[in-house]
mmCIF file of C-alpha atoms in Angstrom:
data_model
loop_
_atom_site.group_PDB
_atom_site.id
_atom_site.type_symbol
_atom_site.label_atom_id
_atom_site.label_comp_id
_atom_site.label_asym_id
_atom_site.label_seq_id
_atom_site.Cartn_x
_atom_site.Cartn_y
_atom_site.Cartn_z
ATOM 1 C CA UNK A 1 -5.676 -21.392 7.044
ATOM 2 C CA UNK A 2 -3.710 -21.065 3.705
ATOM 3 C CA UNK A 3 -4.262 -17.165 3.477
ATOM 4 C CA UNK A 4 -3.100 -16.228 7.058
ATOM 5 C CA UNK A 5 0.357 -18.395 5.936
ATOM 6 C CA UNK A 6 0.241 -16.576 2.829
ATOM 7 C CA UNK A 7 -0.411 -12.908 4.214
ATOM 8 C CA UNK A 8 2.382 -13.191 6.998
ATOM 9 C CA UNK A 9 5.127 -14.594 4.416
ATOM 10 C CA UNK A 10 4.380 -12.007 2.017
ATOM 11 C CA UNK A 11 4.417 -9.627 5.027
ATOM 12 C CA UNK A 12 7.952 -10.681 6.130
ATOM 13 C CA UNK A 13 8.728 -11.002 2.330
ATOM 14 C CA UNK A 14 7.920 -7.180 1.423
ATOM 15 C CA UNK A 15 10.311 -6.184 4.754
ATOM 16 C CA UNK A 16 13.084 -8.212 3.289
ATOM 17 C CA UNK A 17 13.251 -7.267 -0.356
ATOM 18 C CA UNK A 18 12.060 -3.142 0.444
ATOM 19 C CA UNK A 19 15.416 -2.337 1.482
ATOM 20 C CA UNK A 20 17.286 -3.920 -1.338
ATOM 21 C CA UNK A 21 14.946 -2.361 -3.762
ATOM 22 C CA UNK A 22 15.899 0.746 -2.105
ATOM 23 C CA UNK A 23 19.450 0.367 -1.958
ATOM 24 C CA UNK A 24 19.554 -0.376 -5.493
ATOM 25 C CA UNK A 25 17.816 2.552 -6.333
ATOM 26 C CA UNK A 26 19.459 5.191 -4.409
ATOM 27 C CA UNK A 27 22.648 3.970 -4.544
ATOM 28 C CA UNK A 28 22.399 2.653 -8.626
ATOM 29 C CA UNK A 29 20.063 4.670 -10.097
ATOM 30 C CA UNK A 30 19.428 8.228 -8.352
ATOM 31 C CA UNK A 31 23.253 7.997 -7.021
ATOM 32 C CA UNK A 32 22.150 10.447 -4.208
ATOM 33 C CA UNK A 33 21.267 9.304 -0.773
ATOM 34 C CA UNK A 34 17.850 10.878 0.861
ATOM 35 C CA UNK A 35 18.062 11.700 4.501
ATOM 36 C CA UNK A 36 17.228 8.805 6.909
ATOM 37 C CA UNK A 37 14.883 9.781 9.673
ATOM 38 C CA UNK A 38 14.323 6.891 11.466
ATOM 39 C CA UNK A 39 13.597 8.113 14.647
ATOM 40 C CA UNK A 40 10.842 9.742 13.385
ATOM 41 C CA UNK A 41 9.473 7.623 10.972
ATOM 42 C CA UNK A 42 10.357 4.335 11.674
ATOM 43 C CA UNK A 43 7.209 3.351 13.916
ATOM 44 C CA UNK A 44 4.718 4.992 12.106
ATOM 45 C CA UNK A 45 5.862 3.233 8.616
ATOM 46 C CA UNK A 46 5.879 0.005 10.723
ATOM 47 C CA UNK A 47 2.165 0.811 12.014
ATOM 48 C CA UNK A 48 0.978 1.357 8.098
ATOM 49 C CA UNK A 49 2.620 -1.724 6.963
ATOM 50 C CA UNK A 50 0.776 -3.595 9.538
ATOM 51 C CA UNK A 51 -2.227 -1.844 8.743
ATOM 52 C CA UNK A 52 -1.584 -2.425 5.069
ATOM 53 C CA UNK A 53 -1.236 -6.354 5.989
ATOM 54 C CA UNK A 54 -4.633 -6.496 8.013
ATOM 55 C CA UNK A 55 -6.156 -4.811 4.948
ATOM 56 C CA UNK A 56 -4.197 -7.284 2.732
ATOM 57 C CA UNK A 57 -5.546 -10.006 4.841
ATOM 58 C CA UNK A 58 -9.284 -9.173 5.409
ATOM 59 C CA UNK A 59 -9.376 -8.350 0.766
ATOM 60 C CA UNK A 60 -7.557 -12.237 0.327
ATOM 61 C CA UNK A 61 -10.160 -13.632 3.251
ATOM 62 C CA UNK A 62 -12.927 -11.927 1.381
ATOM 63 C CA UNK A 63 -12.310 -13.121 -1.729
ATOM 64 C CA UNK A 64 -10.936 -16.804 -0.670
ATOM 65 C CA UNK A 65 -13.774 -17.903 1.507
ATOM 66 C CA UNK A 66 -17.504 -16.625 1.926
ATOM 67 C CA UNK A 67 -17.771 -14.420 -1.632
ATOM 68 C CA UNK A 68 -15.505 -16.264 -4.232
ATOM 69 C CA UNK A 69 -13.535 -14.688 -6.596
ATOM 70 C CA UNK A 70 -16.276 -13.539 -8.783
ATOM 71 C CA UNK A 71 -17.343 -11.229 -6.421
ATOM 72 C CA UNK A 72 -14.919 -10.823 -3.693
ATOM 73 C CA UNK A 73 -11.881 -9.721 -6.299
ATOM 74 C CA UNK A 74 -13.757 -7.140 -7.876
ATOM 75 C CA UNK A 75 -15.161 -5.819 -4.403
ATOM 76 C CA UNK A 76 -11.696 -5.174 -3.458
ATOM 77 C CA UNK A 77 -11.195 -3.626 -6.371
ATOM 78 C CA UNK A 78 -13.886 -1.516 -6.039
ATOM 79 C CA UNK A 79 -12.407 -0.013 -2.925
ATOM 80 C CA UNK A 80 -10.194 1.623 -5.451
ATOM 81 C CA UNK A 81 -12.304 3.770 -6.659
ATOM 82 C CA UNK A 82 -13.786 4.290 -2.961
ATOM 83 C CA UNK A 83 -10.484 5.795 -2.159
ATOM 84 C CA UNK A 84 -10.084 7.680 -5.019
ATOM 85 C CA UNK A 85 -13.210 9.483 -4.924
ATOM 86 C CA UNK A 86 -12.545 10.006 -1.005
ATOM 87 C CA UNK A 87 -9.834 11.531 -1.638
ATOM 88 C CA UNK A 88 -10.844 13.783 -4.534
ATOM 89 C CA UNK A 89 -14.376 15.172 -2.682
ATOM 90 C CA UNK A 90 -13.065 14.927 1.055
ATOM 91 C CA UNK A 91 -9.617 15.900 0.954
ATOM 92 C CA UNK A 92 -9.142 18.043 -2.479
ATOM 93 C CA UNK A 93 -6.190 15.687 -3.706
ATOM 94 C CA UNK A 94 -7.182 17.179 -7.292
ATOM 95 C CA UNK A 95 -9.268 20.309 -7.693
ATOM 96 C CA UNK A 96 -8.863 20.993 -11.592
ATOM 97 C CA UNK A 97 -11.619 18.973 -13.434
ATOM 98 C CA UNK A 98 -9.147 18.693 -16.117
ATOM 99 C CA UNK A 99 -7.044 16.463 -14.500
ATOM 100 C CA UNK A 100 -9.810 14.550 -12.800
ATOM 101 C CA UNK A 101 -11.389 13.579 -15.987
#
């Protein structure tokens, strides 16, 4: 199907152009190289991209095939605000109402 094509190009896309980007911007703009761990965090940034991807996927398969965009774009959307209010009551990301509102 056109999404899976479109999902696993982007995929390989993102890995190609995420180390230019940051190459650029260490090296260009900041002028100060972070330390590389790659031992350490090399498979589990691999595991979130792929989970990332199969999120990617499922949101784009959503909105492409049974629910249309008029529903299945804002749906993903709304999983925004899902996460956001997760991770303001669950976690206490922000505590100050202030700065939640």
């Amino acid at each position: 199907e056109l999404g899976i094509a479109y999902n696993i190009s982007f995929g390989f896309g993102v890995a190609a152009v995420t180390p230019i980007c940051s190459l650029v911007y260490f090296g260009l703009i900041k002028k100060k190289w972070p330390r590389f761990e790659l031992r350490s965090t090399f498979l589990p940034g691999q595991v979130s991209g792929l989970l990332w991807s199969i999120g990617n996927l499922a949101s784009n398969y959503a909105v492409w095939s049974p629910l249309g965009l008029t529903v299945g774009f804002p749906l993903t959307q709304f999983a925004l605000l899902v996460a956001a209010v997760w991770g303001i009551a669950w976690f206490k990301e922000i505590t100050a109402k202030r700065r939640i509102f």
